XYZ file of C-alpha atoms in Angstrom:
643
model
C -30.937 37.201 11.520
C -32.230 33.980 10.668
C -34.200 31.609 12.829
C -33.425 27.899 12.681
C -35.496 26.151 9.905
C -36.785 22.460 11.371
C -36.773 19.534 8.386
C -38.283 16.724 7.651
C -36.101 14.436 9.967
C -34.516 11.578 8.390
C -32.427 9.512 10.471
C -31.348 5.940 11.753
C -30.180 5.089 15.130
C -28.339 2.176 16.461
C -27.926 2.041 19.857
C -25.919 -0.533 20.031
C -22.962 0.693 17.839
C -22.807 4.261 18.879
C -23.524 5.786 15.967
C -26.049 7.237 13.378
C -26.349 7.700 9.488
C -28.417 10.520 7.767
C -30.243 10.831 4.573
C -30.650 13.412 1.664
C -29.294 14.227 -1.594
C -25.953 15.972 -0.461
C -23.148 14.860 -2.997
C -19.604 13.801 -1.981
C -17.130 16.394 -1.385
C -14.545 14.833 -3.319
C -14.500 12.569 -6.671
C -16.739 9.452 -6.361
C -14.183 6.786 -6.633
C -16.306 3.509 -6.825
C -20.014 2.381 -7.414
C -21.184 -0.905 -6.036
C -24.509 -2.467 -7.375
C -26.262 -6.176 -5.762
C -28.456 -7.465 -9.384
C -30.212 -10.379 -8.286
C -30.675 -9.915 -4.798
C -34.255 -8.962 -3.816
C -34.468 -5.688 -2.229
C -31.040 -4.630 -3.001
C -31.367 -5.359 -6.612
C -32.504 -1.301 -7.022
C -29.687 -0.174 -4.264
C -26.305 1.619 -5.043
C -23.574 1.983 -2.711
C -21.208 4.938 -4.016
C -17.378 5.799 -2.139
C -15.356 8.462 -2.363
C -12.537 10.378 -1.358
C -13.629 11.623 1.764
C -14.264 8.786 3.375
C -18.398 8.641 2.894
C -20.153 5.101 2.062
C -23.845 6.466 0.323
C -26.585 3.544 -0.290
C -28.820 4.913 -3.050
C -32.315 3.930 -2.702
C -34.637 3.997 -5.899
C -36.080 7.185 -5.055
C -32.728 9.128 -5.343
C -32.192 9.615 -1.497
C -29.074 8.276 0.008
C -28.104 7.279 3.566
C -24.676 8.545 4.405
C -21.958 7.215 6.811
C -18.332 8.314 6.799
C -16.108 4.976 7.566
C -12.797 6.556 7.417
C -10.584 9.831 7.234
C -8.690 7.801 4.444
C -9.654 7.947 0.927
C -11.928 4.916 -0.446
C -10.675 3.644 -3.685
C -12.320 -0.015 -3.915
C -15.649 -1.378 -2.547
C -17.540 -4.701 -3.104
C -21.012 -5.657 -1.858
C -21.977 -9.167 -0.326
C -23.958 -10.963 -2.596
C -25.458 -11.676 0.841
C -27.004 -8.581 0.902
C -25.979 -7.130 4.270
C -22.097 -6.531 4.211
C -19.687 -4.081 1.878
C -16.171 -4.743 1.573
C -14.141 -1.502 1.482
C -10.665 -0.498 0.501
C -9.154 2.638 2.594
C -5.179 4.345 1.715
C -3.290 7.063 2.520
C -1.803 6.249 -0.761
C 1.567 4.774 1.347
C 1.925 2.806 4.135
C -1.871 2.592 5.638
C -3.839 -0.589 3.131
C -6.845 -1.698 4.880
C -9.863 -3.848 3.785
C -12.584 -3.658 6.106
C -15.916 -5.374 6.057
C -19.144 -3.480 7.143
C -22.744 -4.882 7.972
C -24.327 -1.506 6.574
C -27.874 -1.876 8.223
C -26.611 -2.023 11.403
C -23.430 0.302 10.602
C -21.267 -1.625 12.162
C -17.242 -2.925 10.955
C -17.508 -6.882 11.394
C -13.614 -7.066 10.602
C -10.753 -5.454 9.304
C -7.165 -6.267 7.754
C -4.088 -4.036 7.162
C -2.165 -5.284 4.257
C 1.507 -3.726 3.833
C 1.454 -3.718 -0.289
C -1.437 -1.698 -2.148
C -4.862 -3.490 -2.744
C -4.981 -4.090 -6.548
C -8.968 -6.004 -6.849
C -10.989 -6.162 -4.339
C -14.345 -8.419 -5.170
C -16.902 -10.520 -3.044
C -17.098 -14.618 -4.431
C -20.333 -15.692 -6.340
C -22.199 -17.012 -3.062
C -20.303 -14.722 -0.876
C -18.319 -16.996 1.082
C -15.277 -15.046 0.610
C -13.813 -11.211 0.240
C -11.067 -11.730 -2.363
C -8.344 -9.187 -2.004
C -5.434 -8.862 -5.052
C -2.882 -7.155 -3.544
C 0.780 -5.436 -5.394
C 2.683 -8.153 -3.506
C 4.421 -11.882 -4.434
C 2.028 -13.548 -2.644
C -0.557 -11.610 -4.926
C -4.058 -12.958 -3.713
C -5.610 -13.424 -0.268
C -9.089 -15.154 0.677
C -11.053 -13.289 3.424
C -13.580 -16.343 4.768
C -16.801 -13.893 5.589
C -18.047 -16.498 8.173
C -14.860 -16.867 10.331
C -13.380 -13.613 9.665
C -10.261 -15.035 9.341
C -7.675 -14.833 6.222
C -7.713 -18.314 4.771
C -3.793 -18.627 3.901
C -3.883 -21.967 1.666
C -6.570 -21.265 -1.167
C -4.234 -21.182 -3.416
C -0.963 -24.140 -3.988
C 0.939 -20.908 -5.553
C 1.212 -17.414 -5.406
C -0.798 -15.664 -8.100
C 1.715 -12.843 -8.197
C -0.430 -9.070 -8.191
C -3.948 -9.601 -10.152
C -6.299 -7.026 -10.967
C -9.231 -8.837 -11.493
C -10.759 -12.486 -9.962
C -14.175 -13.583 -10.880
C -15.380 -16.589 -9.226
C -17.417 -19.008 -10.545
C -21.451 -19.286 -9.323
C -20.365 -22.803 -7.771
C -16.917 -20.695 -6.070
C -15.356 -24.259 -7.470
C -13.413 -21.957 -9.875
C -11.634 -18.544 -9.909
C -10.085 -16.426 -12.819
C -7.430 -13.955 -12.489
C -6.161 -11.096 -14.659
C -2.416 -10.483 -14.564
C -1.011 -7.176 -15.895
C 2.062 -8.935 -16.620
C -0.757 -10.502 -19.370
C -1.941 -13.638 -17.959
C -5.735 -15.100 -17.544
C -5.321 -17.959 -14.937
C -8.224 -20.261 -13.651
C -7.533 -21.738 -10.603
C -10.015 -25.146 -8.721
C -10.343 -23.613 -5.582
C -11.496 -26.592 -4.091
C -7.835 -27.949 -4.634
C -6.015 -25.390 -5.358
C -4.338 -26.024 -8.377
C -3.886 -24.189 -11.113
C -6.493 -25.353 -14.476
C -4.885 -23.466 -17.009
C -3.147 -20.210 -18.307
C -3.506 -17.826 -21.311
C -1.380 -14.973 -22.130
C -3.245 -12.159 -23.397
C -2.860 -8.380 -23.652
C -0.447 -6.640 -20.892
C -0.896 -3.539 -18.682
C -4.815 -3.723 -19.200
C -6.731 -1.470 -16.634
C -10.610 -1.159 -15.440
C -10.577 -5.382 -16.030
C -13.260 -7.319 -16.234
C -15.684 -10.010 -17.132
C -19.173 -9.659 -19.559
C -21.476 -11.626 -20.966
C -21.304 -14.959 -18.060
C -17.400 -14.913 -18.523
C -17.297 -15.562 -21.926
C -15.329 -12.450 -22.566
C -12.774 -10.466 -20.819
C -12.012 -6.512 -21.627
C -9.664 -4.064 -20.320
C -8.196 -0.017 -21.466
C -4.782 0.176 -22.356
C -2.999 3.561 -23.415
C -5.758 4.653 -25.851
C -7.358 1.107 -26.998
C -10.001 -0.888 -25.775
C -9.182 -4.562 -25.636
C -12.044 -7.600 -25.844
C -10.976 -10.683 -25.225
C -12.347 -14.295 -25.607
C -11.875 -15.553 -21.969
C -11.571 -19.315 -22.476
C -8.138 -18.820 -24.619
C -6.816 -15.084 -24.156
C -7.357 -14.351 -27.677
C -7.931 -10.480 -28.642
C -10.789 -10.467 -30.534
C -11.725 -7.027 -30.236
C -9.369 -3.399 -30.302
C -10.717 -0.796 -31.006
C -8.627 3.177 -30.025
C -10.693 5.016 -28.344
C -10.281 8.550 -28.826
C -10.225 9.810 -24.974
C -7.441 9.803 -22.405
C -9.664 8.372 -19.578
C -12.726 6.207 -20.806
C -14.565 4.653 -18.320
C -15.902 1.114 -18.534
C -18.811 -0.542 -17.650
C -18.589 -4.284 -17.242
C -20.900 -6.175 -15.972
C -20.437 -9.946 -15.937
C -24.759 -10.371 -15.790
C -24.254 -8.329 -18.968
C -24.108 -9.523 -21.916
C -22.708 -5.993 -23.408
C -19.643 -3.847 -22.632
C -20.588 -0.319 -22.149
C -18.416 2.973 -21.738
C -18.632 6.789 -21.142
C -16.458 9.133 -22.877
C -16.442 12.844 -21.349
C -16.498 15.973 -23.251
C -16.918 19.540 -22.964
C -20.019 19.617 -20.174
C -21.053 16.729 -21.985
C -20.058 12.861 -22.095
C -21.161 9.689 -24.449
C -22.508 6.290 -23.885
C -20.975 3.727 -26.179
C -21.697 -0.245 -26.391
C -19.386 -3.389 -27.376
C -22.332 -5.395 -28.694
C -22.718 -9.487 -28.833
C -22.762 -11.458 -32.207
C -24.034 -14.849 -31.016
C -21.591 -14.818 -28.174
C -18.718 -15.735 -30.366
C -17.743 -12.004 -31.626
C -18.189 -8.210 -31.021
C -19.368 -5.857 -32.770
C -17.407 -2.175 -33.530
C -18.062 0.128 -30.364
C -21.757 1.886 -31.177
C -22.583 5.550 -29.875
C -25.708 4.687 -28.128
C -26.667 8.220 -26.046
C -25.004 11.653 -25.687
C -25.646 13.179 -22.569
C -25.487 16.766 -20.964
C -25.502 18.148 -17.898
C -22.194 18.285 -16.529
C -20.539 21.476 -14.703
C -17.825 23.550 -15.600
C -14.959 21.289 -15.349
C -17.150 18.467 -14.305
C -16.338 15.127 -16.041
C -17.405 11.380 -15.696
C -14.587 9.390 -12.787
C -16.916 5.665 -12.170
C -19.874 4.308 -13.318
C -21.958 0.850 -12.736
C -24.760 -0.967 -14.228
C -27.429 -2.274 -12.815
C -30.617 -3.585 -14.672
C -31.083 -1.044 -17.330
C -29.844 1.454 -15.174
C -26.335 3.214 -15.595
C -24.933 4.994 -12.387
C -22.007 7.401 -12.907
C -19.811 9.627 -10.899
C -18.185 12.867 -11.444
C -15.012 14.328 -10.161
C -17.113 17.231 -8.466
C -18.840 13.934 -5.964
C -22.120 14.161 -7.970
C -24.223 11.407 -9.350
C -26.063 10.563 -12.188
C -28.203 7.908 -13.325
C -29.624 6.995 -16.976
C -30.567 4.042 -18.979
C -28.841 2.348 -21.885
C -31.559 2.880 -24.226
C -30.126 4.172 -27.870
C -31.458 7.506 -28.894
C -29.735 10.203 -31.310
C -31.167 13.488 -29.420
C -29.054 14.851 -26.597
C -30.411 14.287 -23.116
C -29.855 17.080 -20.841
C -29.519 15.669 -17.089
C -29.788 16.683 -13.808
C -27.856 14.977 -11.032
C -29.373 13.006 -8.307
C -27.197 14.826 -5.901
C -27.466 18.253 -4.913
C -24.814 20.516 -3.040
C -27.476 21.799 0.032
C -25.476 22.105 2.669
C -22.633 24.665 3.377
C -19.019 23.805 4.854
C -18.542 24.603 8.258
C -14.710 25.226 8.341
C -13.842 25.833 12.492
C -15.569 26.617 15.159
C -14.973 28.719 18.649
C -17.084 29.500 21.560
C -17.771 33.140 22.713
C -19.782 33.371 26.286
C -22.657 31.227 25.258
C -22.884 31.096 21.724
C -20.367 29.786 18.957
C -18.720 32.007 16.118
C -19.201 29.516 12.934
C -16.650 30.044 9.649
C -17.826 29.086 6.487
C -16.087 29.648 3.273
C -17.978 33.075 2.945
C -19.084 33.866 6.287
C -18.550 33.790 9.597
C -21.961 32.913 11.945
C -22.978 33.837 15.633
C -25.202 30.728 16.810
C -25.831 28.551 19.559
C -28.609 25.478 20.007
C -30.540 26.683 22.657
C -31.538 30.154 20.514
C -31.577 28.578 17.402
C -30.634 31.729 15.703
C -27.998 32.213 12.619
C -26.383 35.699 12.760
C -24.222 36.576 10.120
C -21.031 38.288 11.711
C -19.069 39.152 8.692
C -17.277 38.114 5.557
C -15.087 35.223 5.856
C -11.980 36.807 2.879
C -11.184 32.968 2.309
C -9.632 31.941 5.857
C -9.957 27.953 7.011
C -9.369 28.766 10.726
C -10.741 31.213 13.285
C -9.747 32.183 17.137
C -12.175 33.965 19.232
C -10.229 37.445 20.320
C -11.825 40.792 21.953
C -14.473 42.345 19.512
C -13.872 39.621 16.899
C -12.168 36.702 15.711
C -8.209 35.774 14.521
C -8.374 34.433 10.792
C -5.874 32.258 9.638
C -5.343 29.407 7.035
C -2.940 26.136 8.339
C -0.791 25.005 5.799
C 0.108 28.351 3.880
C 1.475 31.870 4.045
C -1.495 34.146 3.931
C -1.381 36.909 6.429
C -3.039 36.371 9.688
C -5.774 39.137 10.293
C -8.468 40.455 13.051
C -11.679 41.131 12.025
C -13.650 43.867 14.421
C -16.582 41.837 14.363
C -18.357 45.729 16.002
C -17.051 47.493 12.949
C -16.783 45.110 10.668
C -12.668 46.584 10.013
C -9.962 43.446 8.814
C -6.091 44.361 9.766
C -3.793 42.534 9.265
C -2.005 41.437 12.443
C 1.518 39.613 10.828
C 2.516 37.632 7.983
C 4.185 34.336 8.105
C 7.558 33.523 6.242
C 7.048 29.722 5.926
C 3.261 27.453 6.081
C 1.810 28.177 9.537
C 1.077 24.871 11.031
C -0.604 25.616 14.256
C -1.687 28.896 16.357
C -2.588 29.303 19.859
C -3.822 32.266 21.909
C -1.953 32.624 25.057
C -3.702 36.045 26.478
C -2.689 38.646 24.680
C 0.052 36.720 22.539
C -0.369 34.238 19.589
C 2.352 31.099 19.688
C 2.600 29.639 16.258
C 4.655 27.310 14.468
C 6.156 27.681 10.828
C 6.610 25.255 8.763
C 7.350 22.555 11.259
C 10.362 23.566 12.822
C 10.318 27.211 14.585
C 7.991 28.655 17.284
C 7.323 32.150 17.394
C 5.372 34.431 19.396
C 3.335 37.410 18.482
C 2.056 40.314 20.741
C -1.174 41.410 19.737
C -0.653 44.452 21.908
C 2.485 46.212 20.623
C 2.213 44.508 17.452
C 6.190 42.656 18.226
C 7.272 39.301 17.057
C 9.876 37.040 18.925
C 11.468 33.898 17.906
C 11.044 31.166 20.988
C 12.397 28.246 19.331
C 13.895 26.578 16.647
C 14.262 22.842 15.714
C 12.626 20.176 13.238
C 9.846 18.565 13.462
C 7.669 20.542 15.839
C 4.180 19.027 16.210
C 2.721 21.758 18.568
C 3.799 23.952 21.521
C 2.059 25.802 24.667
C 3.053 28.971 26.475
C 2.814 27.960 30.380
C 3.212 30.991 31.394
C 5.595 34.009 30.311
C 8.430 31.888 30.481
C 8.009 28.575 29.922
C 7.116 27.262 26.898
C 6.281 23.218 26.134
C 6.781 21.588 22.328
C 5.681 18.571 21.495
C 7.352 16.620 18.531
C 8.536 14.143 16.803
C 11.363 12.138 18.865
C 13.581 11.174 15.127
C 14.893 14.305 15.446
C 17.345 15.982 17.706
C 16.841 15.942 20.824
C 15.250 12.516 20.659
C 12.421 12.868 22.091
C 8.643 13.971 21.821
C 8.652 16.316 24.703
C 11.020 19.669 25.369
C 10.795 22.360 27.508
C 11.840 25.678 26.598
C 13.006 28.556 28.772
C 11.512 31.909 26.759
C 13.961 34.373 28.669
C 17.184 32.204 28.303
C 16.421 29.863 25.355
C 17.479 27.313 27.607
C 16.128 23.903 25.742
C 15.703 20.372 28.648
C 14.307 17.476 26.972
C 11.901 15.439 29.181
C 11.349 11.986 30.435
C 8.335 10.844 27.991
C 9.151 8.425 26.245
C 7.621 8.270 22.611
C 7.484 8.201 18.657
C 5.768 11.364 18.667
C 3.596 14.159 20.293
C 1.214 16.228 19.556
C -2.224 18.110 20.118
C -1.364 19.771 23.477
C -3.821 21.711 25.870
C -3.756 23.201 29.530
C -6.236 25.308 31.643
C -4.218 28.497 32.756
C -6.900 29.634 35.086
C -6.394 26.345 37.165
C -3.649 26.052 39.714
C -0.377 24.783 39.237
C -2.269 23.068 35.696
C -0.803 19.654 34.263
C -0.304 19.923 30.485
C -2.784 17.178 28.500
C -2.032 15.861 24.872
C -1.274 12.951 22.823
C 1.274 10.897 22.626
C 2.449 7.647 19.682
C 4.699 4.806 21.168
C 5.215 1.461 20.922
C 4.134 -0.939 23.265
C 6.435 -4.202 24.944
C 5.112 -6.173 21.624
C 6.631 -3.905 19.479
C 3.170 -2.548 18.440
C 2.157 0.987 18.180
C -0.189 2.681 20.952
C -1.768 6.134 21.074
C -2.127 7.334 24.463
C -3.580 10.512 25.995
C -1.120 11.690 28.730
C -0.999 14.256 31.700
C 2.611 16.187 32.533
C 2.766 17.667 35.810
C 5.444 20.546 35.004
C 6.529 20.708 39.073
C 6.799 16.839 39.361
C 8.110 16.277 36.131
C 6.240 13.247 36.255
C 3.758 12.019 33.167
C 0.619 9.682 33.238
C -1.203 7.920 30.987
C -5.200 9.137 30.849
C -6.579 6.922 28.151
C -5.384 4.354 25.553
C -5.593 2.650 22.059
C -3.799 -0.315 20.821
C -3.552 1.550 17.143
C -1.998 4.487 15.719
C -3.831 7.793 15.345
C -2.090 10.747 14.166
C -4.778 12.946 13.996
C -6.565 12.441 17.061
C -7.024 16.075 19.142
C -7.146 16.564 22.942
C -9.587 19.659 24.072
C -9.421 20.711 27.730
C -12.698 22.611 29.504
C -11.404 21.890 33.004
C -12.506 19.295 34.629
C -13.378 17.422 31.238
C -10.907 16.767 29.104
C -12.138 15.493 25.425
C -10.736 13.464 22.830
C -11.576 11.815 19.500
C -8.434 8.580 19.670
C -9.856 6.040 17.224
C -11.166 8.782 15.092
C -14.684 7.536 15.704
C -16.154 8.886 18.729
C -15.427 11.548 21.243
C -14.473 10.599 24.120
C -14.649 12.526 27.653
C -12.440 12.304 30.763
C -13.552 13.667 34.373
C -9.556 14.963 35.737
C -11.528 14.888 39.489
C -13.972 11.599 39.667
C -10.997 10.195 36.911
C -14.199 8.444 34.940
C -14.440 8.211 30.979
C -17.201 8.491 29.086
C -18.077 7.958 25.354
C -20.582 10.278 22.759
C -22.291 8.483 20.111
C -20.932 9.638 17.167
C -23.143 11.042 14.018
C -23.005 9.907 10.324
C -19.578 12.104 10.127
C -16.334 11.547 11.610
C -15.508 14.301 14.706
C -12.770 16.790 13.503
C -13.104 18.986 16.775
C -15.273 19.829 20.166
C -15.859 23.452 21.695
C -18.414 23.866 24.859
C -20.073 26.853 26.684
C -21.438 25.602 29.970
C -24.679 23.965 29.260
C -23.816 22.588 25.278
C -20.696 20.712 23.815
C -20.220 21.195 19.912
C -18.255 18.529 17.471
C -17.478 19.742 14.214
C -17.801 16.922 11.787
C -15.199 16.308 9.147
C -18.209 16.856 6.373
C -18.491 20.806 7.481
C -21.738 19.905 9.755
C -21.996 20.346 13.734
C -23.698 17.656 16.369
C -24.863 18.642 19.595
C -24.726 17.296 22.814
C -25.644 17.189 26.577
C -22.509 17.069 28.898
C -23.308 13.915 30.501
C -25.762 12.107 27.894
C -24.283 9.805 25.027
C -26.891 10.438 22.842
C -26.939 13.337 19.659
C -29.334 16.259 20.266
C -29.259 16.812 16.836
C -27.197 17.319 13.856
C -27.097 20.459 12.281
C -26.299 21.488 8.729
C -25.689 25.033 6.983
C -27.731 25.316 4.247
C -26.502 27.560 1.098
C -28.987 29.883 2.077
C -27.955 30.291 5.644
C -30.057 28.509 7.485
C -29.740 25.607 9.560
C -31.178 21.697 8.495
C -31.541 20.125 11.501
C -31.572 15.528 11.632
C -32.438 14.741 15.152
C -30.313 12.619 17.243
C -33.145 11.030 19.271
């Protein structure tokens, strides 16, 4: 056993916004995707901003700590700071239909505004003074002004389309804009009229575009070959192969060099694109060799600011060096550091929790403070609190689902699934789970039999009633048409039911209440043809639905979590929200520096697992964090306080 250890507490609170950052050295989980520096602006002129994959904005202060905030359960490919100082412009995809630009106010961590766009986002960049978030866009209409003072899309900046840009550099007056084409077109627009100044055709297909030296030259990567460019006329001046599938640029337009990192074995190399009199460059220079870098660990985004280079890895770490030339190899450390430990699922059990990491599974509870190792977690994502132990299963593949006697420390395996296990449920002594979208089985844990309840296509989630009745949610584009079926166990009879829907999911019930209505989520759309997420209430003897609580937006990953009378839900992904079934009030949690994933409660404490693999805690009927908590490496816990 461990006891809790208490940290140094780092943390900023805004009341107002519902919400919380933290700070430390913890890298991203995933690939750093962009770095965003602010030369010129005092007191954000040492400042980095990095993005990544899992949805975390990190500001970089200059002694290597960094304040975290998750925006998004999307993927960040693109951000862009204010010149202003105060706001970041962020790109956020699912990589298909979902393209939004939002604009954040970082210090107070609050979204001012934010715009769905129906093509891809293809530049995204703030204008010189910062009067306007310029988005280029894989559409006809190509480019769109974002006015930061009104908030408002300004829909005639332009007398034509610009067709889909990669790259627009204002001016420091905003009078003018450029814009790269990868059909191979510079075009400088007068944005005070409109019109269009003039036109160059230059290299096609270019990639990582951009500006150097005050706009005097242009430079983009190409299949192998670095291309410099004279800006004014479109005329390569400079191409050079480069001898690396995936170089990554640095261009600066305050710089009046082109820099760029080629990765190695555990290594990587600076190069430069050095000035003659601003009328030439010079052959590509190897500057600095660096190493440092993990197994597998390479070089995705990098930034300059100053003299300072920041750069990214694949593996969400971060380094930072200088562009001074030297021929010895520099061995680096990054500024990151992987501290914490990835809670996977969590599960109450009497008063304490059981915790699954990716090597362990941990008894633990606030009030004691205490970490108990249980046992050996042999690689599962998911657990269920059972008897002496815990279920262990994996969503999304085949593995064999298991008990582990927590007492004796004995795995068996209890079945294994023919097709991806999407979802499991304990109904007493049975498990209901659904394969690979489209058949619901049940399992007795008892005798050890397996029965097939239902098959059909696309099966969201289902609930055993009782012994005989069985309840799938789904999605209503395939047959029957609708979200909501009933399902007789003993006669297979199948009765579609009156809730009307896109699709539904995330179910829950209290089988220890009488006569209990069934709670989950539902996606429609509204009388304006615009989709709504709802959390409803079926009343199986009535037959009759209600809606509990409401969004004007779609959320297809929202959960619904029933400890009777409360019923608790995270629709709009950013806080959890609570519903009293008997006084019918709502109430909201402020949420922590990570998005909640899912809430458990004993009597006295509720639990949200954060989508970063750390836990907040809370007071049933207080707003306000307790704390956050983090599993270190070593197995103990890193507490930020809420308060």
């Amino acid at each position: 056993m461990k006891k809790i250890f208490f940290a140094v507490l780092f943390f900023i609170s805004f009341e107002i916004i519902f919400s919380q950052s933290h700070i430390s050295t913890q890298a991203h989980q995933t690939p750093v995707t962009a770095l965003a520096t602010l030369e010129g602006t005092i007191g954000e002129d040492k400042t980095v901003f990095s993005s990544g994959l899992d949805g975390f904005l990190i500001k970089w202060s200059e002694d290597g700590l960094g304040e975290h905030y998750q925006i998004s359960d999307l993927a960040i490919q693109m951000i862009a700071r204010s010149p202003k100082g105060n706001d970041i412009a962020v790109y956020t995809t699912d990589g298909a239909s979902t393209n939004m630009v939002s604009v954040w106010n970082f210090n107070t961590l609050t979204r001012k505004y934010a715009y769905r766009f129906s093509d891809p986002i293809t530049s995204l960049s703030y204008s010189a003074k910062g009067n306007y978030v310029i988005c280029g866009t894989a559409s006809v209409k190509g480019t769109y002004f974002l006015n930061t003072n009104t908030g408002s899309i300004t829909s005639k900046k332009l007398k034509e389309s610009s067709g889909a840009v990669n790259m627009v550099v204002t001016s420091d007056t905003e009078n003018t804009a450029v814009m790269y084409s990868p059909i191979g077109t510079l075009t400088y627009y007068n944005l005070r009229t409109g019109q269009r100044k003039a036109r160059f055709n230059t290299e096609p297909n270019l990639t990582q575009t951009g500006m150097f030296n005050n706009s005097v030259f242009f430079a983009g990567y190409n299949n192998g070959t670095l291309y410099v460019v004279q800006a004014t006329t479109g005329k390569t001046i400079g191409k050079y192969s480069i001898n690396s599938e995936n170089p990554i640029l640095i261009i600066s337009n305050n710089k009046q060099d082109l820099y760029y990192i080629l990765n190695e074995n555990r290594q990587f190399k600076l190069f430069k694109v050095q000035n003659d009199r601003n009328k030439s460059v010079i052959q590509p220079q190897l500057i600095r060799t660096f190493s440092g870098l993990g197994q597998n660990e390479k070089i995705v985004s990098a930034t300059i600011t100053e003299n300072t280079i920041y750069a990214g890895t694949n593996l969400g770490n971060i380094f930072t060096f200088d562009n001074s030339e030297s021929e010895r190899v520099d061995s680096l450390l990054p500024i990151t550091d992987n501290m914490y430990d990835h809670i996977y699922d969590v599960d109450v059990i009497e008063e304490n929790f059981y915790f699954l990491t990716p090597n362990a599974i941990f008894l633990s509870s606030y009030d004691n403070g205490i970490v108990d190792k249980k046992g050996i977690n042999p690689g599962y994502t998911n657990l269920i609190t059972y008897s002496q132990g815990v279920i262990l299963w994996s969503k999304e593949t085949k593995r064999p689902v298991q008990y582990l006697d927590l007492s004796s420390g004995k795995l068996s395996t209890l079945f294994t699934p023919k097709n991806n296990i999407q979802n499991i449920r304990l109904f007493n002594n049975s498990l209901i789970y659904i394969e690979g979208n489209s058949i619901v089985n049940r399992f007795n844990i008892t005798n050890a039999n397996s029965e097939q309840l239902y098959i059909g296509t696309g099966i969201q989630d289902a609930v055993l009633y009782n012994e005989t009745d069985l309840y799938i949610a789904k999605t209503s584009a395939t047959n029957p048409q609708v979200p909501f079926l009933y399902v007789n166990t003993k006669t297979k009879e199948t009765v579609p039911l009156s809730l009307k829907g896109n699709v539904a999911y995330s179910l829950s019930f209290d089988n220890s209440v009488d006569s209990p209505e069934i709670y989950g989520i539902l996606i429609k759309t509204d009388s304006s043809n615009k989709l709504q997420t709802t959390v409803f209430a079926w009343e199986p003897n009535s037959k009759v639905s209600r809606t509990i609580l409401s969004i004007s937006e779609e959320d297809g990953d929202a959960f619904s979590y029933l400890s009777w009378p409360t019923l608790y839900t995270n629709i709009g992904k950013s806080q959890v929200k609570s519903y009293n079934l008997i006084g019918k009030k709502s109430f909201e949690y402020k949420r922590s520096a990570s998005l909640p994933l899912k809430v458990s409660k004993n009597k006295t404490r509720i639990v949200v697992l954060n989508r970063d693999g750390s836990i907040s805690w809370y007071n049933q009927n207080t707003s306000n964090v307790i704390a956050d908590w983090y599993l270190t490496t070593d197995g103990q816990w890193f507490e930020f306080s809420g308060n």
